[in-house]
Short mmCIF file of C-alpha atoms in Angstrom, two decimals:
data_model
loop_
_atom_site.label_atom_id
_atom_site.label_comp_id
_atom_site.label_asym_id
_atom_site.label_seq_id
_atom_site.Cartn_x
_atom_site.Cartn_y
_atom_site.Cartn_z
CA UNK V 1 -20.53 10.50 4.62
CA UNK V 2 -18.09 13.35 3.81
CA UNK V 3 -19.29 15.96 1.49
CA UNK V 4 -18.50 17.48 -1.78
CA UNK V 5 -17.35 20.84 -1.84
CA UNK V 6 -15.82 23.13 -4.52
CA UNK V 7 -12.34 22.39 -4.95
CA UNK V 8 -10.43 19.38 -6.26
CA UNK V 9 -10.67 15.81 -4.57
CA UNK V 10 -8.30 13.13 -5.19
CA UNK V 11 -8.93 9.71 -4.42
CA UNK V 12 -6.25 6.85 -4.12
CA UNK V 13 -6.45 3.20 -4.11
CA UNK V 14 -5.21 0.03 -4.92
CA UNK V 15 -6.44 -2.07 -7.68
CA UNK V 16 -10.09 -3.37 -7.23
CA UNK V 17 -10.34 -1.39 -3.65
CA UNK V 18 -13.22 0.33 -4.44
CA UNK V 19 -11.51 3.71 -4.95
CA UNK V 20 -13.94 4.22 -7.94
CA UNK V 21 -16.81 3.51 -6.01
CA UNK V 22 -16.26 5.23 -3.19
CA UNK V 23 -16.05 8.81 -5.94
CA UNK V 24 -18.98 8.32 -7.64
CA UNK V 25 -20.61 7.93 -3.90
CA UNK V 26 -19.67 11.23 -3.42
CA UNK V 27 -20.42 12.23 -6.65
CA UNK V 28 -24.18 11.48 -6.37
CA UNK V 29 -24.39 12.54 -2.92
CA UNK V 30 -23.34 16.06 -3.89
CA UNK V 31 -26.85 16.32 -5.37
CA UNK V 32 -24.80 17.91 -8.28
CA UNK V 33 -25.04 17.02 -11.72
CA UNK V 34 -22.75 13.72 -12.14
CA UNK V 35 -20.26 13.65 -14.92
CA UNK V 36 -17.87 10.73 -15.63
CA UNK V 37 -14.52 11.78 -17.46
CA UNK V 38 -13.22 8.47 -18.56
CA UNK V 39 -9.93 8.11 -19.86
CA UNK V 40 -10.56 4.44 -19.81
CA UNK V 41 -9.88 3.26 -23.85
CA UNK V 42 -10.94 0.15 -25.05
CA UNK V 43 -7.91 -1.69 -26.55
CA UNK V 44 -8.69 -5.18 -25.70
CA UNK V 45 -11.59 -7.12 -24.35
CA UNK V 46 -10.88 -7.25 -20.84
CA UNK V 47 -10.84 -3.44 -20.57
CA UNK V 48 -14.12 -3.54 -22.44
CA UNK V 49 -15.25 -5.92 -19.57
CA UNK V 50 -13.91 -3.33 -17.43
CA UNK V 51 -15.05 -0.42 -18.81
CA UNK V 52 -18.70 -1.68 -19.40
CA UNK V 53 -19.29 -3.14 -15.77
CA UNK V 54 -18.33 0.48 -14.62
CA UNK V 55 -21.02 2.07 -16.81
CA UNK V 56 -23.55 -0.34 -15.91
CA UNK V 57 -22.93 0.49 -11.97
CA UNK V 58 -23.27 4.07 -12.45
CA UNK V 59 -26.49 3.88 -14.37
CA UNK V 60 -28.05 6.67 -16.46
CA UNK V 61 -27.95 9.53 -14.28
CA UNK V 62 -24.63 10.24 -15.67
CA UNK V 63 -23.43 11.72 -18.47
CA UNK V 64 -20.13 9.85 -19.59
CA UNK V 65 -17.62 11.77 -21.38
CA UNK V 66 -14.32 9.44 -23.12
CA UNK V 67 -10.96 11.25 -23.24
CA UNK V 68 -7.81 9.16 -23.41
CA UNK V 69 -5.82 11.91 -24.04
CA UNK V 70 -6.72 15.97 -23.66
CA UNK V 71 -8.04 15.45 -20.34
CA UNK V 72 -7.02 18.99 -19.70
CA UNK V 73 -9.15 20.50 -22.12
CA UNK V 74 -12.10 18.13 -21.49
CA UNK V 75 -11.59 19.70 -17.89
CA UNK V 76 -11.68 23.10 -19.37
CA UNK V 77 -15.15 22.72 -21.24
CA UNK V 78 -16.67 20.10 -18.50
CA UNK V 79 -16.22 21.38 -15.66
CA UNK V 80 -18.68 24.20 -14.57
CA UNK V 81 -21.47 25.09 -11.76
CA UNK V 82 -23.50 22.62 -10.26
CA UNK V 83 -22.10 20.02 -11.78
CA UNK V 84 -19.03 17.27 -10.13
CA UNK V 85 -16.97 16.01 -13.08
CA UNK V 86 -15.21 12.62 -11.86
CA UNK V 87 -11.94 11.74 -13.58
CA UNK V 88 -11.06 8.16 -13.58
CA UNK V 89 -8.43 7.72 -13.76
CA UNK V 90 -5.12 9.32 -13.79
CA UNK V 91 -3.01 6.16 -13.90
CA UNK V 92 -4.67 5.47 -17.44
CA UNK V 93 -4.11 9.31 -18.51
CA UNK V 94 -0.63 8.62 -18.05
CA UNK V 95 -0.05 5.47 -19.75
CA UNK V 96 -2.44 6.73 -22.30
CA UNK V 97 0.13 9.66 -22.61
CA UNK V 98 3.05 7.13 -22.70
CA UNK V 99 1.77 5.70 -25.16
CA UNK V 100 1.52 8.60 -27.25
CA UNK V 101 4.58 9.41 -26.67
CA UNK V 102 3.53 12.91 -25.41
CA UNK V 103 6.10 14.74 -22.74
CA UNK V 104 4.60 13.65 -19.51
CA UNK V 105 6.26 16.76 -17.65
CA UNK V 106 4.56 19.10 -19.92
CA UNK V 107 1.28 17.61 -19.80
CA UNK V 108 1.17 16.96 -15.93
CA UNK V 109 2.08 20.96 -15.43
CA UNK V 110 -0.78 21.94 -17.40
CA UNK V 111 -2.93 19.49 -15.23
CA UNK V 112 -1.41 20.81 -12.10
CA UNK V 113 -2.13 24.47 -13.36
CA UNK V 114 -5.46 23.75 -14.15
CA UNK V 115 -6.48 22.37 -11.23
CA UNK V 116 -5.35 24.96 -9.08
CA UNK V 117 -7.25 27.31 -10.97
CA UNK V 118 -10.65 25.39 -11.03
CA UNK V 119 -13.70 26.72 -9.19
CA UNK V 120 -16.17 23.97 -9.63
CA UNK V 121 -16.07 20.34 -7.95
CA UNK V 122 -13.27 17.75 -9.27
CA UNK V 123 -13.02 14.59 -8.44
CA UNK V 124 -9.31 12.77 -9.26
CA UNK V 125 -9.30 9.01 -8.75
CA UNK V 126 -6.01 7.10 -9.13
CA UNK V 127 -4.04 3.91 -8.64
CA UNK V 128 -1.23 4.03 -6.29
CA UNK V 129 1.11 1.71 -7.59
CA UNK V 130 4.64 1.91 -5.87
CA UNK V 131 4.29 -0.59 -2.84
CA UNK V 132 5.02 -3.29 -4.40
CA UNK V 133 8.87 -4.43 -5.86
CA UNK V 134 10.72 -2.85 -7.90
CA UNK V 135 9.62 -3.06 -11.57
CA UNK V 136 12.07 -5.30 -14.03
CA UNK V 137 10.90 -3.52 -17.00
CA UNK V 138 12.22 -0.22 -17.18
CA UNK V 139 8.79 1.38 -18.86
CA UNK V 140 6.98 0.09 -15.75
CA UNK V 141 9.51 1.74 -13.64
CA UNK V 142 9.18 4.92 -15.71
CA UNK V 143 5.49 4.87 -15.34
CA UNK V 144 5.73 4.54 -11.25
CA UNK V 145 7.78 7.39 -11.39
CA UNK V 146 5.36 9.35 -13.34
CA UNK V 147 1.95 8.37 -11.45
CA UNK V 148 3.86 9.16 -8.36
CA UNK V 149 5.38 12.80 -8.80
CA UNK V 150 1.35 13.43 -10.27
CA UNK V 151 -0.30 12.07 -7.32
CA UNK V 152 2.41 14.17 -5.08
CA UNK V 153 1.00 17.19 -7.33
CA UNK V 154 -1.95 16.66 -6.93
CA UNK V 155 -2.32 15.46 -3.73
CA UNK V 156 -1.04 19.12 -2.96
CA UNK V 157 -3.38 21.02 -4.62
CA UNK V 158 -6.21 18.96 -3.33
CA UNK V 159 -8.51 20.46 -0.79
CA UNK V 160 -9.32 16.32 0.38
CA UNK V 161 -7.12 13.49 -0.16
CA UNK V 162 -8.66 9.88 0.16
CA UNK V 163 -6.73 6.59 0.69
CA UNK V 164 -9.31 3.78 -0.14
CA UNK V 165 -8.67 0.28 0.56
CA UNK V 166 -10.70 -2.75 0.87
CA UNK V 167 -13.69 0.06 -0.31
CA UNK V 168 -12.90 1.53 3.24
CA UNK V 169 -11.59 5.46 2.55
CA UNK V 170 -9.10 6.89 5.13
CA UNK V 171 -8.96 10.85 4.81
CA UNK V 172 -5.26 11.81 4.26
CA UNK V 173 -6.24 15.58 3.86
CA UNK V 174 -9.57 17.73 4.13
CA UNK P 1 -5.09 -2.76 22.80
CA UNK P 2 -8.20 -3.05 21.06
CA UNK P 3 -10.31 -5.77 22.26
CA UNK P 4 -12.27 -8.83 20.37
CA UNK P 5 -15.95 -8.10 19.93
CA UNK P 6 -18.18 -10.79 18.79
CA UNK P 7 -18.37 -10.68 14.62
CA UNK P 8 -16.12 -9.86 12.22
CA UNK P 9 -12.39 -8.48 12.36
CA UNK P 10 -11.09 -7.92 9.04
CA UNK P 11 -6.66 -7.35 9.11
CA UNK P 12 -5.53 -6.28 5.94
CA UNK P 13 -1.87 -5.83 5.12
CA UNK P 14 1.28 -6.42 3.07
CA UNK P 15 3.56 -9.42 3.00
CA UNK P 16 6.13 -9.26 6.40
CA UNK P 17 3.88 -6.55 7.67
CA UNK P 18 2.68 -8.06 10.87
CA UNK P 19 -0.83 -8.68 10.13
CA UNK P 20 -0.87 -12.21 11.50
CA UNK P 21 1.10 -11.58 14.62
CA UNK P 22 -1.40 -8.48 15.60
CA UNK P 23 -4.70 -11.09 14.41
CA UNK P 24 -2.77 -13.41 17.11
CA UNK P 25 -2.55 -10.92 19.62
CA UNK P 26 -6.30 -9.73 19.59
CA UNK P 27 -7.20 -13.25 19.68
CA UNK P 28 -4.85 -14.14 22.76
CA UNK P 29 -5.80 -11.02 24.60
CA UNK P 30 -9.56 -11.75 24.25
CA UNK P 31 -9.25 -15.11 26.67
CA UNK P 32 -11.52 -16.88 24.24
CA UNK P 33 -10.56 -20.09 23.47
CA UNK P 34 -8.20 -19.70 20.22
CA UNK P 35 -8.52 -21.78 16.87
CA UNK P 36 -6.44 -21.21 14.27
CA UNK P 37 -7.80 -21.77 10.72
CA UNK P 38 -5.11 -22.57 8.59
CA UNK P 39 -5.69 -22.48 4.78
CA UNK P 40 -1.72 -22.89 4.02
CA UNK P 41 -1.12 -25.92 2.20
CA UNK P 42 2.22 -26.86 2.59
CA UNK P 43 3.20 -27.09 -1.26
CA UNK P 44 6.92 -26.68 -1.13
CA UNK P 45 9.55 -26.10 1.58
CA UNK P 46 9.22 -22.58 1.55
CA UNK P 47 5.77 -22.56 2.66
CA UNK P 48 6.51 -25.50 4.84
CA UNK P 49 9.04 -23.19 6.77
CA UNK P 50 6.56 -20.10 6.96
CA UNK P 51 3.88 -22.61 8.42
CA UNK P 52 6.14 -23.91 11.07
CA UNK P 53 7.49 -20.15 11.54
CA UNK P 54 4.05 -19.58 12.03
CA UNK P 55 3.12 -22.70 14.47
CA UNK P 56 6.23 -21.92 16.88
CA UNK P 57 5.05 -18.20 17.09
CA UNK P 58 2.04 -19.23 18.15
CA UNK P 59 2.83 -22.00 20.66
CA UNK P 60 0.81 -24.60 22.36
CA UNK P 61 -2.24 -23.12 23.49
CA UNK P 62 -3.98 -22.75 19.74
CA UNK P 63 -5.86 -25.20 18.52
CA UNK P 64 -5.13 -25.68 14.74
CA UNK P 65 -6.76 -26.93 11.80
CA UNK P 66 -5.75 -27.23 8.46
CA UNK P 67 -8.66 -26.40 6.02
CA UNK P 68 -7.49 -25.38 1.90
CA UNK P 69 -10.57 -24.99 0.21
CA UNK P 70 -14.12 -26.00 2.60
CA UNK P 71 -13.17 -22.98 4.31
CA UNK P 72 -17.25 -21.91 4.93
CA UNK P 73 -17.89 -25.29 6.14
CA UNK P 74 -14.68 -25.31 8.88
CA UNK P 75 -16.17 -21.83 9.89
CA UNK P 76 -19.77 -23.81 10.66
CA UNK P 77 -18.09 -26.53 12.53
CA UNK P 78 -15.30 -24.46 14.30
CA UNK P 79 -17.37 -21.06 15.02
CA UNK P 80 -18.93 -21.52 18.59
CA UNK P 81 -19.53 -19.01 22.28
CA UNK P 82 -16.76 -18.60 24.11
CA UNK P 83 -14.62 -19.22 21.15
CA UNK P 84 -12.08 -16.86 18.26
CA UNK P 85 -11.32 -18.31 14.97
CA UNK P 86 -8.49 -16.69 13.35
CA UNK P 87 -8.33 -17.49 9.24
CA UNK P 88 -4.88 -17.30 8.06
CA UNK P 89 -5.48 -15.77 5.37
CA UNK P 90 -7.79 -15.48 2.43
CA UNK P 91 -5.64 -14.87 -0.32
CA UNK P 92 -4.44 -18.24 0.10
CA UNK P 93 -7.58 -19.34 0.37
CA UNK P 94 -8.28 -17.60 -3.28
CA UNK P 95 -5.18 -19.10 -4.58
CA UNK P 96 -6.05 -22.31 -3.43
CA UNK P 97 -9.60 -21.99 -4.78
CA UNK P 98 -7.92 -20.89 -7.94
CA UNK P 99 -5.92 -23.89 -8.88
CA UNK P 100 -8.93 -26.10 -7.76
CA UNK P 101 -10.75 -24.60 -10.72
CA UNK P 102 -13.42 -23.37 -8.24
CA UNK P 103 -16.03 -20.88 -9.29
CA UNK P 104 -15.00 -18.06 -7.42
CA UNK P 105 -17.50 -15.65 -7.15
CA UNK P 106 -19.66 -18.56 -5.60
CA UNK P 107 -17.62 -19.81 -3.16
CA UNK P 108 -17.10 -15.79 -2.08
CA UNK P 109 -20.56 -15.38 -1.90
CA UNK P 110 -21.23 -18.47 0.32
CA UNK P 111 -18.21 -17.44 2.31
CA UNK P 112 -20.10 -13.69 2.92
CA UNK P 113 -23.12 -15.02 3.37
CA UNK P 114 -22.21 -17.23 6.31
CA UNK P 115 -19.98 -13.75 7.70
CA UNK P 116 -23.05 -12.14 7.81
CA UNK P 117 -24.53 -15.17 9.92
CA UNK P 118 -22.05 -15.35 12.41
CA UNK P 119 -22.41 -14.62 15.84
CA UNK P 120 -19.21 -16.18 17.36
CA UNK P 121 -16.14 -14.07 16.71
CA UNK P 122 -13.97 -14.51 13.83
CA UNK P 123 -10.77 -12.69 12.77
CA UNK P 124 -10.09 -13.15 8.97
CA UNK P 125 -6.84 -11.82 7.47
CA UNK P 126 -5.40 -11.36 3.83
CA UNK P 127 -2.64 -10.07 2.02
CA UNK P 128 -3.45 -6.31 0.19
CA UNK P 129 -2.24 -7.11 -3.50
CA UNK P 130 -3.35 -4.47 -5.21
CA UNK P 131 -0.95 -1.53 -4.59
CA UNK P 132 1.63 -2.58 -7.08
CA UNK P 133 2.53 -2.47 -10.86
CA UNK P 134 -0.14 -4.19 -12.89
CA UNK P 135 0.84 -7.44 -13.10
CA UNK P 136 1.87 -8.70 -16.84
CA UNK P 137 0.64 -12.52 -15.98
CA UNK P 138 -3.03 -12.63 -16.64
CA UNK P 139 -3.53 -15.27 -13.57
CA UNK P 140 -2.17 -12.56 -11.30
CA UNK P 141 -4.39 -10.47 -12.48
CA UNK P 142 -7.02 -12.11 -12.38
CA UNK P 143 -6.45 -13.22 -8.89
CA UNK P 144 -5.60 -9.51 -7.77
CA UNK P 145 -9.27 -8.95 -8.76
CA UNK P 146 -10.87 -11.66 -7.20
CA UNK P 147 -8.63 -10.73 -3.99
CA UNK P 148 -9.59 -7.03 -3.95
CA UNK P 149 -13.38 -7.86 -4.66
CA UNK P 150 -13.36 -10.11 -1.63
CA UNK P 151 -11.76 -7.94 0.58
CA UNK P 152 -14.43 -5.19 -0.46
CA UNK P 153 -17.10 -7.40 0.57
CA UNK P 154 -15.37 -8.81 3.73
CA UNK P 155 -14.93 -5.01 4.93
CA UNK P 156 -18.40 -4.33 3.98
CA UNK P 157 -19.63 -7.03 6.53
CA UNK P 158 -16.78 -6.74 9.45
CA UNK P 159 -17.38 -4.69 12.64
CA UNK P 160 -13.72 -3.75 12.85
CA UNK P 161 -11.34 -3.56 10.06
CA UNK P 162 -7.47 -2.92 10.30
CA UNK P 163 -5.24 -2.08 8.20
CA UNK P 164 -1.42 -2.96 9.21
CA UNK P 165 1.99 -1.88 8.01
CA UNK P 166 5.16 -2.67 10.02
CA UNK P 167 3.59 -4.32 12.51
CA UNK P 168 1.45 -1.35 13.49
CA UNK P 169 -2.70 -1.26 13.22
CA UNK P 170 -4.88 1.60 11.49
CA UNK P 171 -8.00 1.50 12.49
CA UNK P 172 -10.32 2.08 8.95
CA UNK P 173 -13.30 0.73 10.32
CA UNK P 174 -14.88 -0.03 13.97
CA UNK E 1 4.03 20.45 10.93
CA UNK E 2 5.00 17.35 13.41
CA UNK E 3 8.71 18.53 15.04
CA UNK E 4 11.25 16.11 15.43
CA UNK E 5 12.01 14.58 19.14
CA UNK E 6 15.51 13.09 20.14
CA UNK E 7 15.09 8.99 19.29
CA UNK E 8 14.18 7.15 16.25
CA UNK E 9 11.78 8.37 13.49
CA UNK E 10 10.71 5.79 11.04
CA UNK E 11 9.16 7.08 7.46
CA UNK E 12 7.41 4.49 5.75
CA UNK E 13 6.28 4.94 1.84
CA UNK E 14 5.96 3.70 -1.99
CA UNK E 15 8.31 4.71 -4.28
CA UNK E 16 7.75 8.18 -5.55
CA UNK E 17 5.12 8.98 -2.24
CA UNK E 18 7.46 12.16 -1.17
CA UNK E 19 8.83 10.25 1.80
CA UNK E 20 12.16 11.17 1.44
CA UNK E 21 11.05 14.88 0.99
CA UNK E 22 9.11 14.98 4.08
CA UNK E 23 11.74 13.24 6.09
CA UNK E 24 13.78 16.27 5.34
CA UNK E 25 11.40 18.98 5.84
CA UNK E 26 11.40 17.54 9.78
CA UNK E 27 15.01 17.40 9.62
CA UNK E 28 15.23 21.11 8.36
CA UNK E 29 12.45 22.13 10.64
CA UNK E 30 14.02 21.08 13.35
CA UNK E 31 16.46 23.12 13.18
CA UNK E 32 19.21 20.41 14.04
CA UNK E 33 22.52 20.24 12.30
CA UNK E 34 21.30 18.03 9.06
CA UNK E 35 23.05 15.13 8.70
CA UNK E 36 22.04 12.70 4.99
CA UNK E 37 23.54 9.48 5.66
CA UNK E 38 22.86 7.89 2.00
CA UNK E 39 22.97 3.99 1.32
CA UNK E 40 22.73 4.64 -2.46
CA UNK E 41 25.09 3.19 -4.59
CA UNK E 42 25.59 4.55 -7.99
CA UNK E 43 25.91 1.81 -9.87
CA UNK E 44 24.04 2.67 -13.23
CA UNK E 45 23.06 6.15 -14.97
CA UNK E 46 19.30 6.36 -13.45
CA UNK E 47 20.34 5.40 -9.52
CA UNK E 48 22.84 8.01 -10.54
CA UNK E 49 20.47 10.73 -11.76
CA UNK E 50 18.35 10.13 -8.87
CA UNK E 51 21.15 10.76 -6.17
CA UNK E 52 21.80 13.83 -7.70
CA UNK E 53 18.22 15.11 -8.06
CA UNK E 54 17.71 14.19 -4.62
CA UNK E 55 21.14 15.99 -3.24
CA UNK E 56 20.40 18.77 -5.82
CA UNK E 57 17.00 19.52 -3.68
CA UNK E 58 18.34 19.37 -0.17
CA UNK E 59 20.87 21.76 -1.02
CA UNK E 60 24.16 23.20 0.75
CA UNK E 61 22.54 22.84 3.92
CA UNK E 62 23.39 19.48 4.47
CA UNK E 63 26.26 17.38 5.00
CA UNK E 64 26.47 14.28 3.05
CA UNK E 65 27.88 10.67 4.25
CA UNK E 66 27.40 7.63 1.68
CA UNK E 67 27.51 4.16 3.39
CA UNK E 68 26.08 1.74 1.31
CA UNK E 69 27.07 -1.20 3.73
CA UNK E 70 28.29 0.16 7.31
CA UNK E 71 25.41 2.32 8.00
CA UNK E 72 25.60 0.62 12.24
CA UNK E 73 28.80 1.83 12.16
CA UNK E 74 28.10 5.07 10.21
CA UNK E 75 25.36 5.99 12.82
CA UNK E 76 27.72 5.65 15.47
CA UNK E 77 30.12 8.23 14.46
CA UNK E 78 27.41 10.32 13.03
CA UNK E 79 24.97 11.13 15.83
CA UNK E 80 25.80 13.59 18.29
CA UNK E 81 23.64 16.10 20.39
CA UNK E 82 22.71 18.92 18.23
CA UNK E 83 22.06 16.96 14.86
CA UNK E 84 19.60 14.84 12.72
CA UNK E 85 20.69 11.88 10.64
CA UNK E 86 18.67 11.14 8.20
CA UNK E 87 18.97 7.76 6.88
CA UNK E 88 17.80 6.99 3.03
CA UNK E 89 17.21 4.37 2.43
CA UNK E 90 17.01 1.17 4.86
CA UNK E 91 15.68 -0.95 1.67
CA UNK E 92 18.77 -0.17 -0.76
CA UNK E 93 20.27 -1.10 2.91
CA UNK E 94 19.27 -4.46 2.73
CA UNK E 95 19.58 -4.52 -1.51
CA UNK E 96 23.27 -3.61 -0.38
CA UNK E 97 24.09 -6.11 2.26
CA UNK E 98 22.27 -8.94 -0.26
CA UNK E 99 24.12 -8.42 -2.67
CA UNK E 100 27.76 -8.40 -0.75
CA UNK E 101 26.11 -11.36 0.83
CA UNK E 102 26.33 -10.44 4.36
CA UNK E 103 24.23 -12.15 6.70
CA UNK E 104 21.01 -10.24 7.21
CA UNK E 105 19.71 -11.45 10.27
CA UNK E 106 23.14 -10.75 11.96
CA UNK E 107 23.35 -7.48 10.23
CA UNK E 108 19.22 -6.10 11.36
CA UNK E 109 19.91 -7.45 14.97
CA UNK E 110 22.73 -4.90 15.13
CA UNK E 111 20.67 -2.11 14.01
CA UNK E 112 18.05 -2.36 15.79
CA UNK E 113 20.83 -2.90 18.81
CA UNK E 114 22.34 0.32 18.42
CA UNK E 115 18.47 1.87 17.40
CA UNK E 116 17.36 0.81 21.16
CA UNK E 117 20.40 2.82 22.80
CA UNK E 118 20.29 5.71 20.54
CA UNK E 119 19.75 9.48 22.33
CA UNK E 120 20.40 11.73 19.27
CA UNK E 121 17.56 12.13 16.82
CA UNK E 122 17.91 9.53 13.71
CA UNK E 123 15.19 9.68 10.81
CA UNK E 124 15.14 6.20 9.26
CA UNK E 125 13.58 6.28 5.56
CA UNK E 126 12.09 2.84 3.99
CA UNK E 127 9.83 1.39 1.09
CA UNK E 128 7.09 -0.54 2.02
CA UNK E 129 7.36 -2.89 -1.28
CA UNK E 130 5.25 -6.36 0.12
CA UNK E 131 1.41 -4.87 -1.01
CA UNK E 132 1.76 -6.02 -4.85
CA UNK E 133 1.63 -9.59 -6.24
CA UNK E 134 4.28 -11.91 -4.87
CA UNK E 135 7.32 -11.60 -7.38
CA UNK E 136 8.11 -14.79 -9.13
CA UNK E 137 11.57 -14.11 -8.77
CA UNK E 138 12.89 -15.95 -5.56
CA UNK E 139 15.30 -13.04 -4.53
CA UNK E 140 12.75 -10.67 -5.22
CA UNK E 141 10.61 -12.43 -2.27
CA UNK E 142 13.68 -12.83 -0.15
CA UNK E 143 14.47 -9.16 -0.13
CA UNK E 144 10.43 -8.67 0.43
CA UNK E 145 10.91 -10.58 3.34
CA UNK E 146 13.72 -9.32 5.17
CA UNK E 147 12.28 -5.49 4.34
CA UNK E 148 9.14 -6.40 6.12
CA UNK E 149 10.95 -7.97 8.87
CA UNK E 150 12.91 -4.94 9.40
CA UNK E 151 10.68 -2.88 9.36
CA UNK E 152 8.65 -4.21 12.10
CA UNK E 153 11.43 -4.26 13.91
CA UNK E 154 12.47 -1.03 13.17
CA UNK E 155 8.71 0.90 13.77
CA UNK E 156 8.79 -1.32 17.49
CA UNK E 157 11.88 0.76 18.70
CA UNK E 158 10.66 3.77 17.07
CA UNK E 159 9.11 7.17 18.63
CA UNK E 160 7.39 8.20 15.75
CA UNK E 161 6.28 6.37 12.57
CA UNK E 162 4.89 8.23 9.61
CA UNK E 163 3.54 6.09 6.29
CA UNK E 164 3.77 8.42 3.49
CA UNK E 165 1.42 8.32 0.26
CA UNK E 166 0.77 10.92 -2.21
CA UNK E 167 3.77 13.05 -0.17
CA UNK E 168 0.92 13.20 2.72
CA UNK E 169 2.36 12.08 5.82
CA UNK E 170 0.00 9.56 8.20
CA UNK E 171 0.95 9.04 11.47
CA UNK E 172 0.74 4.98 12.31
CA UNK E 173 2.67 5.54 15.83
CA UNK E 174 3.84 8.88 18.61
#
C-alpha cells in the first residue's frame, strides 16, 4: 500500500474504475483525519443514487464537506495539519463551472496556484475522459479540452500521480 | 512472454487494441489444450465478419464454443486440468445479458463466485469503456457501469491482470 | 528524460494528455534538426486555432511541413541523418485518407513498409480513441477500427512506445 505524504495526489480513472475507492484507501490509511470535498451536486436522481452510495461506503469517520463551485476556497479553510482532504472530483468542478458560466482559465489558475502552495495532504481524483471518439457536441468537446489541460496541471504539480483502472492503480509519478 | 498460471488472467483494453490476440498468445504458448469461449452472437454482418476475423486468426487447433448468456455454466462444463479457457469478452457478455433483461448484478455475482472457485486456468477479456465522454444514452450508461463494476471485481479475484494498448501488455497486477 | 534513438518512436495518448508536447520535448532534447511534419487540415476556425497554438509553442526552432494525405511520401523526403520528424497526428492521418476515400489498408501497409526500413529518427504521434462506448455512428467505428489497427501495427515496428496521460509519459515498449 503506498502512503500518504504531504503534498498533492492526483488520482485518474475511468468511469466506475474504482479511482474513488482506491483515494479514500489512502485516505484512511494515512491515519489522518479523513475529509471528503464533494463537488458532487444533486440535480437529478441518478446522481443522488450516486452520490448517496458513495457516502454510505465511506461511513462516518468522515466529515463530508459539498462544494460545487469555490472549491478553491473550501481548499483554503479545509485543508490543514493532520488532516487529508479528498476532492472528488475535478471533472464535476469543471462542468459545475461550465455550467455557471464561470471562466474556466481563471478558475483552474487559481487551483493550480493553490495547490502548489499547499502544505498539508490533498488528494485530487478525476475522470480521464479523452480516449474515446471525438465528441459531436461541441460543449462535450469543450469540456475534454478543459479536464485535460487541468489534469496536465495538475498532474505537474503533483508529488504522485495514479492511473486506476479496473480498481487496479498504476503509479504514473511519486 | 509471460506464462499461463493456473487461475485467473484478467486482459483489459480498448477496441482494436490487441487484447484478444495477446489472450490468444498466452493461451497458445502455455501448451494447454485451448478452448475458446465465445460470447459473440452473430447479430448482424458486422459482427459476423469480426467473428470469422476472429476464427481465421485463431486457426484449427482451438476448440470453440459459442455460449451468449450461461456463460458460468460453460465455465463448469469447459474448465478442466490440463486445459485454458479464453472468454471473448465480457462486455459482450453484459450486453448480451442486457437485452435478455437479466438481473445483472446476480448473474455477476454467480459469475465471481465460480472465479473464485476455479482451479483450471481461465483467461477472461473485456473491452475498457469507461475512459470516454459520458455517454448521453442512459443504456450506455448504464452498461458502462455495470462493465466497470465487473471488471473491478474480476481484477479483484485474478492472479494476473493486463492492461493492453496497441497490441502491447502492462502488467497492473501479477 | 528518455533521449531519442535513430528508428521509430510511437506516442500514444487521449486528447488533451500532453502527448504532442512531450513528443517535442524528445525531439528538442535530442538535439536533432526538428522536423513537424503536420497532417492537420484547417478546415474550420477551432482545428485552425489549435494549429496555431500548437506551432505558436514549438516556436522558430522548427521547420514545418503540412501533409494531410502523402505523409509515406513526405517521410521519405523528410528524414535524413541529423534530424527528427515528428509526425502529428497519425489519427487526423487516417480522418484524412477517409475522407478523400483512399483505401486504408493499401495506404497503412505502406507506412508501416517504409516504418520497417527507416534509419533516421521519426516520432509518430496518435490518439488512442477505442476505450469509450462504441459510437453509434458507423464511420465513427470504422475510423475506431482502422486507428487501432494501425496502431498495433505501428507500436510492432517501433523502438520505443510511450502512452501519455495527464502529460506523464509511460513507457509500454524500449
Amino acid at each position: 500500500m503506498t502512503t500518504l505524504g504531504p503534498g498533492v495526489t492526483f488520482i485518474l480513472g475511468g468511469a466506475r474504475s474504482g479511482k474513488s475507492a482506491f483515494a479514500e484507501e489512502l485516505v484512511i490509511s494515512s491515519g489522518l483525519e479523513a475529509v471528503y470535498l464533494a463537488t458532487a451536486q444533486s440535480l437529478d436522481g441518478e446522481m443522488e443514487d450516486r452520490i448517496q452510495r458513495h457516502r454510505d461506503r465511506r461511513g462516518a469517520d468522515w466529515k463530508t464537506v459539498e462544494e460545487p463551485l469555490e472549491l478553491v476556497a473550501s481548499l483554503r479553510t479545509q485543508v490543514r495539519p493532520g488532516r487529508a482532504v479528498l476532492v472528488d472530483c475535478l471533472t464535476l468542478w469543471i462542468t459545475n463551472l461550465m455550467l455557471a458560466e464561470r471562466d474556466i482559465a481563471a478558475e483552474t489558475q487559481t487551483l493550480i496556484d493553490r495547490l502548489k502552495d499547499i502544505s498539508g495532504s490533498v488528494v485530487l481524483v478525476s475522470n480521464e475522459v479523452g480516449l474515446g471518439i471525438v465528441p459531436e457536441n461541441a460543449m462535450a468537446r469543450a469540456f475534454r479540452d478543459h479536464a485535460g489541460h487541468l489534469h496536465q496541471r495538475v498532474a505537474s504539480c503533483a508529488r504522485n500521480v495514479f492511473f486506476v483502472a479496473a480498481g487496479l492503480p498504476l503509479k504514473m509519478k511519486g
